[in-house]
Amino acid sequence: MPVNLISTEDLSFCYNGTEVLRNISFAVKKGDYLGIVGPNGSGKSTLIKNILGILQPQKGSVYVFGEPLASFRQWAKIGYLPQRLSALNTYFPCTVKEIVNLGSGAKASMQNFDNILRLMGIEHLSSRLIGELSYGEQQRTMLARALTGNPDLLILDEPTAALDPETRENFYSLTHELNHNQGTTIILITHDTGVIGKYARQMIYLDKKIIFSGTFEDFCTSPEMTGFFGSGTQHIICHQHDRSNA
Ligand code: ADP
């Protein structure tokens, strides 16, 4: 029986009395690659923050690696890249190498570390202070940090917004490799429909509540999704998926 790394039951959440999440129940199994899509402001980031305990769930329950959120302590098993890097104090006197190393715990090998710096295109920046870098370079540093600890679960909230096409492709290929070869479970929030089609096997469409949850194939043919995207868009997304599986 596959293990659920994340599950929620009837999770609801309000900001100052305004409901943002309503009765969310879903599960992510070990080895899944889940894409979460939905309009801006539909509650995707809020859902992730509830799962990670950054926001306190107000109604319903969250289980992480099978444990109730309140008693879960093994946070090193999870790599998280937030949508905004505001959590990063860019005046902190830390080099790129030091920041990436912070994510590694004892698990990363030197080869893995160098490989990730290279794939993220920040090898040449490794001795630079984080505050001196551009936003895109800071984001690549945080991506590298989330990857180096070999987390069992990687949660990525719009991870490639500031990346150039080559680094973006490197990054997504790496997530595919991790999922495929190492069994890393991945939750990806993105607007990049091409990427969703290429990599995610499970899909959730969120708009305060779950409008769709199921396999990518069912997502492509679901009548609800035809209403949201129009059949032309779906054809493009599904076509890319078919190609990647060919
Ligand atoms: P998404 O990630 O899908 O774009 P969010 O989860 O960021 O959506 O936001 C969902 C809704 O909650 C939006 O209407 C947003 O304006 C609101 N919201 C997000 N963060 C806060 C906050 N800290 N305080 C009040 N409202 C918020």
Short mmCIF file of C-alpha atoms and ligand atoms in Angstrom, two decimals:
data_model
loop_
_atom_site.label_atom_id
_atom_site.label_comp_id
_atom_site.label_asym_id
_atom_site.label_seq_id
_atom_site.Cartn_x
_atom_site.Cartn_y
_atom_site.Cartn_z
CA MET A 1 0.00 0.00 0.00
CA PRO A 2 1.67 3.30 -1.05
CA VAL A 3 2.41 5.70 1.79
CA ASN A 4 0.79 9.16 1.82
CA LEU A 5 3.50 11.77 2.37
CA ILE A 6 0.88 14.51 2.61
CA SER A 7 -2.84 14.26 3.23
CA THR A 8 -5.51 16.73 4.26
CA GLU A 9 -9.07 16.16 5.39
CA ASP A 10 -11.66 18.91 5.08
CA LEU A 11 -9.05 21.63 5.47
CA SER A 12 -10.46 25.16 5.46
CA PHE A 13 -8.67 28.48 5.97
CA CYS A 14 -9.70 32.17 6.23
CA TYR A 15 -7.64 35.38 6.21
CA ASN A 16 -9.44 37.90 8.46
CA GLY A 17 -12.82 36.23 7.93
CA THR A 18 -12.41 35.79 4.16
CA GLU A 19 -12.46 32.15 3.18
CA VAL A 20 -9.57 31.15 0.93
CA LEU A 21 -9.65 27.34 1.25
CA ARG A 22 -12.82 25.28 1.65
CA ASN A 23 -12.99 21.62 2.65
CA ILE A 24 -9.79 20.55 0.93
CA SER A 25 -9.18 16.79 1.04
CA PHE A 26 -6.40 15.23 -0.99
CA ALA A 27 -3.39 12.94 -0.66
CA VAL A 28 0.06 12.82 -2.20
CA LYS A 29 1.61 9.37 -2.35
CA LYS A 30 5.29 8.55 -2.21
CA GLY A 31 6.76 8.92 -5.70
CA ASP A 32 3.96 11.15 -7.06
CA TYR A 33 4.66 14.21 -9.19
CA LEU A 34 1.67 16.45 -8.47
CA GLY A 35 0.93 19.64 -10.37
CA ILE A 36 -1.28 22.22 -8.65
CA VAL A 37 -2.86 24.79 -10.95
CA GLY A 38 -5.57 27.42 -10.58
CA PRO A 39 -6.10 31.16 -11.13
CA ASN A 40 -4.12 33.82 -9.26
CA GLY A 41 -5.41 34.15 -5.72
CA SER A 42 -7.09 30.72 -5.77
CA GLY A 43 -5.35 29.60 -2.57
CA LYS A 44 -2.46 27.51 -3.90
CA SER A 45 0.27 29.14 -1.78
CA THR A 46 -2.05 29.25 1.23
CA LEU A 47 -2.64 25.50 0.88
CA ILE A 48 1.11 24.80 0.82
CA LYS A 49 1.68 27.07 3.85
CA ASN A 50 -1.03 25.17 5.76
CA ILE A 51 0.61 21.86 4.90
CA LEU A 52 3.99 23.12 6.12
CA GLY A 53 2.57 24.65 9.32
CA ILE A 54 3.67 28.15 8.23
CA LEU A 55 -0.03 28.99 8.62
CA GLN A 56 -2.09 27.18 11.24
CA PRO A 57 -4.92 25.11 9.71
CA GLN A 58 -8.17 26.49 11.19
CA LYS A 59 -10.50 23.62 10.36
CA GLY A 60 -9.83 20.04 9.30
CA SER A 61 -6.58 18.10 9.51
CA VAL A 62 -3.20 17.83 7.85
CA TYR A 63 -0.93 14.77 8.00
CA VAL A 64 2.72 14.92 7.00
CA PHE A 65 4.53 11.61 6.39
CA GLY A 66 1.56 9.97 8.11
CA GLU A 67 1.87 12.09 11.30
CA PRO A 68 -0.46 14.85 12.45
CA LEU A 69 1.10 18.19 11.46
CA ALA A 70 1.30 19.35 15.10
CA SER A 71 3.66 16.51 16.08
CA PHE A 72 5.69 16.28 12.85
CA ARG A 73 9.35 17.20 13.38
CA GLN A 74 11.33 15.69 10.50
CA TRP A 75 11.40 18.84 8.40
CA ALA A 76 14.73 17.89 6.79
CA LYS A 77 12.74 15.39 4.71
CA ILE A 78 11.05 18.29 2.94
CA GLY A 79 12.63 20.80 0.56
CA TYR A 80 10.49 23.91 0.08
CA LEU A 81 10.91 26.78 -2.30
CA PRO A 82 8.47 29.61 -1.51
CA GLN A 83 6.93 31.81 -4.18
CA ARG A 84 8.49 34.96 -2.79
CA LEU A 85 12.03 35.17 -1.50
CA SER A 86 11.05 37.76 1.10
CA ALA A 87 11.98 35.19 3.75
CA LEU A 88 15.57 35.56 2.60
CA ASN A 89 17.44 38.35 4.34
CA THR A 90 19.67 39.47 1.51
CA TYR A 91 21.82 41.59 3.86
CA PHE A 92 22.84 38.49 5.78
CA PRO A 93 26.59 38.11 5.20
CA CYS A 94 26.45 34.63 3.67
CA THR A 95 27.99 33.34 0.45
CA VAL A 96 26.10 31.32 -2.14
CA LYS A 97 28.08 28.23 -1.16
CA GLU A 98 27.20 28.64 2.53
CA ILE A 99 23.51 29.11 1.81
CA VAL A 100 23.32 26.09 -0.49
CA ASN A 101 25.21 24.06 2.13
CA LEU A 102 22.64 25.00 4.77
CA GLY A 103 20.10 22.91 2.85
CA SER A 104 22.28 19.84 2.65
CA GLY A 105 22.32 18.47 6.21
CA ALA A 106 24.66 15.48 6.26
CA LYS A 107 23.16 13.86 3.20
CA ALA A 108 24.69 15.62 0.23
CA SER A 109 27.87 14.34 -1.37
CA MET A 110 30.41 16.84 -2.70
CA GLN A 111 29.72 15.60 -6.23
CA ASN A 112 25.99 16.16 -5.82
CA PHE A 113 26.64 19.64 -4.41
CA ASP A 114 28.88 20.69 -7.33
CA ASN A 115 26.50 19.13 -9.83
CA ILE A 116 23.57 21.14 -8.49
CA LEU A 117 25.57 24.40 -8.51
CA ARG A 118 26.52 23.70 -12.13
CA LEU A 119 22.99 22.78 -13.23
CA MET A 120 21.63 25.94 -11.63
CA GLY A 121 24.37 27.95 -13.36
CA ILE A 122 25.77 29.40 -10.10
CA GLU A 123 29.11 27.60 -9.90
CA HIS A 124 30.96 30.82 -10.71
CA LEU A 125 29.02 32.68 -7.99
CA SER A 126 29.73 30.29 -5.15
CA SER A 127 32.00 32.68 -3.18
CA ARG A 128 29.82 35.78 -3.73
CA LEU A 129 27.65 37.27 -0.99
CA ILE A 130 23.93 36.61 -1.52
CA GLY A 131 23.11 40.34 -1.15
CA GLU A 132 25.27 41.19 -4.18
CA LEU A 133 23.31 38.98 -6.57
CA SER A 134 20.42 39.69 -8.90
CA TYR A 135 16.95 38.38 -8.04
CA GLY A 136 17.27 35.57 -10.61
CA GLU A 137 20.65 34.52 -9.16
CA GLN A 138 19.22 34.57 -5.63
CA GLN A 139 16.34 32.39 -6.78
CA ARG A 140 18.73 29.90 -8.38
CA THR A 141 20.67 29.80 -5.11
CA MET A 142 17.48 29.00 -3.18
CA LEU A 143 16.56 26.32 -5.71
CA ALA A 144 19.99 24.73 -5.27
CA ARG A 145 19.52 24.90 -1.50
CA ALA A 146 16.15 23.11 -1.71
CA LEU A 147 17.73 20.36 -3.84
CA THR A 148 21.00 19.61 -2.03
CA GLY A 149 19.52 17.88 1.01
CA ASN A 150 18.07 15.12 -1.22
CA PRO A 151 14.65 15.71 0.34
CA ASP A 152 12.05 12.92 0.13
CA LEU A 153 9.47 15.57 -0.74
CA LEU A 154 10.13 18.69 -2.75
CA ILE A 155 7.50 21.47 -2.71
CA LEU A 156 8.00 24.16 -5.33
CA ASP A 157 5.77 27.24 -5.52
CA GLU A 158 6.18 28.92 -8.93
CA PRO A 159 9.89 28.09 -8.89
CA THR A 160 11.03 29.33 -12.28
CA ALA A 161 9.44 32.78 -12.54
CA ALA A 162 12.76 34.66 -12.77
CA LEU A 163 14.82 32.06 -14.60
CA ASP A 164 16.12 32.18 -18.16
CA PRO A 165 14.86 29.39 -20.48
CA GLU A 166 18.02 27.25 -20.22
CA THR A 167 18.16 27.28 -16.41
CA ARG A 168 14.41 26.63 -16.33
CA GLU A 169 14.80 23.57 -18.55
CA ASN A 170 17.78 22.36 -16.44
CA PHE A 171 15.72 22.79 -13.32
CA TYR A 172 12.68 20.89 -14.57
CA SER A 173 14.83 18.10 -16.03
CA LEU A 174 16.43 17.78 -12.60
CA THR A 175 13.03 17.47 -10.90
CA HIS A 176 12.07 14.80 -13.44
CA GLU A 177 15.33 12.92 -12.80
CA LEU A 178 14.86 13.12 -9.03
CA ASN A 179 11.28 11.87 -9.31
CA HIS A 180 12.05 9.16 -11.84
CA ASN A 181 15.41 7.85 -10.62
CA GLN A 182 15.39 8.58 -6.89
CA GLY A 183 11.67 8.40 -6.18
CA THR A 184 11.59 11.98 -4.83
CA THR A 185 7.98 13.07 -4.43
CA ILE A 186 7.27 16.43 -6.01
CA ILE A 187 4.51 19.01 -5.57
CA LEU A 188 4.77 21.75 -8.16
CA ILE A 189 2.68 24.89 -8.36
CA THR A 190 3.10 26.53 -11.73
CA HIS A 191 1.43 28.58 -14.43
CA ASP A 192 3.68 26.96 -16.97
CA THR A 193 1.18 24.67 -18.70
CA GLY A 194 3.84 23.16 -20.96
CA VAL A 195 5.79 21.99 -17.93
CA ILE A 196 2.75 20.59 -16.19
CA GLY A 197 2.00 18.57 -19.32
CA LYS A 198 5.51 17.25 -19.57
CA TYR A 199 6.20 16.24 -15.98
CA ALA A 200 3.21 16.01 -13.61
CA ARG A 201 1.33 12.72 -13.46
CA GLN A 202 -1.29 13.86 -10.96
CA MET A 203 -3.16 17.16 -11.12
CA ILE A 204 -5.20 19.34 -8.83
CA TYR A 205 -7.11 22.36 -10.08
CA LEU A 206 -7.81 24.60 -7.12
CA ASP A 207 -10.16 27.55 -6.85
CA LYS A 208 -10.74 27.87 -3.09
CA LYS A 209 -12.02 24.30 -3.30
CA ILE A 210 -10.76 21.39 -5.33
CA ILE A 211 -12.42 21.60 -8.74
CA PHE A 212 -10.45 18.68 -10.17
CA SER A 213 -8.18 16.01 -8.71
CA GLY A 214 -6.92 13.02 -10.66
CA THR A 215 -4.43 11.79 -13.20
CA PHE A 216 -3.06 14.06 -15.88
CA GLU A 217 -4.84 12.00 -18.56
CA ASP A 218 -8.21 12.46 -16.84
CA PHE A 219 -7.43 16.16 -16.36
CA CYS A 220 -7.02 16.51 -20.13
CA THR A 221 -10.40 14.97 -20.88
CA SER A 222 -12.38 16.24 -17.87
CA PRO A 223 -15.42 18.38 -18.83
CA GLU A 224 -14.69 20.80 -15.93
CA MET A 225 -11.24 21.50 -17.34
CA THR A 226 -12.57 21.99 -20.87
CA GLY A 227 -14.65 24.78 -19.35
CA PHE A 228 -11.62 26.40 -17.72
CA PHE A 229 -9.00 26.10 -20.43
CA GLY A 230 -10.93 25.55 -23.66
CA SER A 231 -10.28 22.42 -25.65
CA GLY A 232 -7.49 24.01 -27.73
CA THR A 233 -5.27 24.62 -24.69
CA GLN A 234 -5.90 21.13 -23.41
CA HIS A 235 -4.89 19.67 -26.72
CA ILE A 236 -1.54 21.50 -26.52
CA ILE A 237 -0.90 20.43 -22.92
CA CYS A 238 -1.81 16.80 -23.54
CA HIS A 239 0.12 16.65 -26.77
CA GLN A 240 3.29 17.68 -24.92
CA HIS A 241 2.65 15.00 -22.34
CA ASP A 242 2.22 12.33 -25.03
CA ARG A 243 5.49 13.37 -26.61
CA SER A 244 7.43 13.17 -23.36
CA ASN A 245 6.12 9.66 -22.73
CA ALA A 246 6.85 8.48 -26.25
P1 ADP B 1 -2.37 31.74 -5.13
O1 ADP B 1 -1.14 31.13 -4.58
O2 ADP B 1 -3.31 30.74 -5.74
O3 ADP B 1 -2.10 32.88 -6.07
P2 ADP B 1 -2.76 32.74 -2.42
O4 ADP B 1 -2.87 31.53 -1.56
O5 ADP B 1 -1.47 33.47 -2.43
O6 ADP B 1 -3.22 32.37 -3.92
O7 ADP B 1 -3.89 33.77 -1.99
C1 ADP B 1 -5.25 33.39 -1.87
C2 ADP B 1 -6.06 34.62 -1.45
O8 ADP B 1 -5.69 34.99 -0.13
C3 ADP B 1 -5.85 35.83 -2.32
O9 ADP B 1 -7.08 36.50 -2.44
C4 ADP B 1 -4.85 36.65 -1.53
O10 ADP B 1 -5.01 38.03 -1.79
C5 ADP B 1 -5.23 36.33 -0.10
N1 ADP B 1 -4.08 36.41 0.82
C6 ADP B 1 -2.89 35.80 0.66
N2 ADP B 1 -2.07 36.06 1.71
C7 ADP B 1 -2.77 36.86 2.54
C8 ADP B 1 -2.48 37.47 3.79
N3 ADP B 1 -1.30 37.29 4.41
N4 ADP B 1 -3.44 38.24 4.36
C9 ADP B 1 -4.64 38.41 3.78
N5 ADP B 1 -4.99 37.86 2.59
C10 ADP B 1 -4.06 37.09 1.97
#
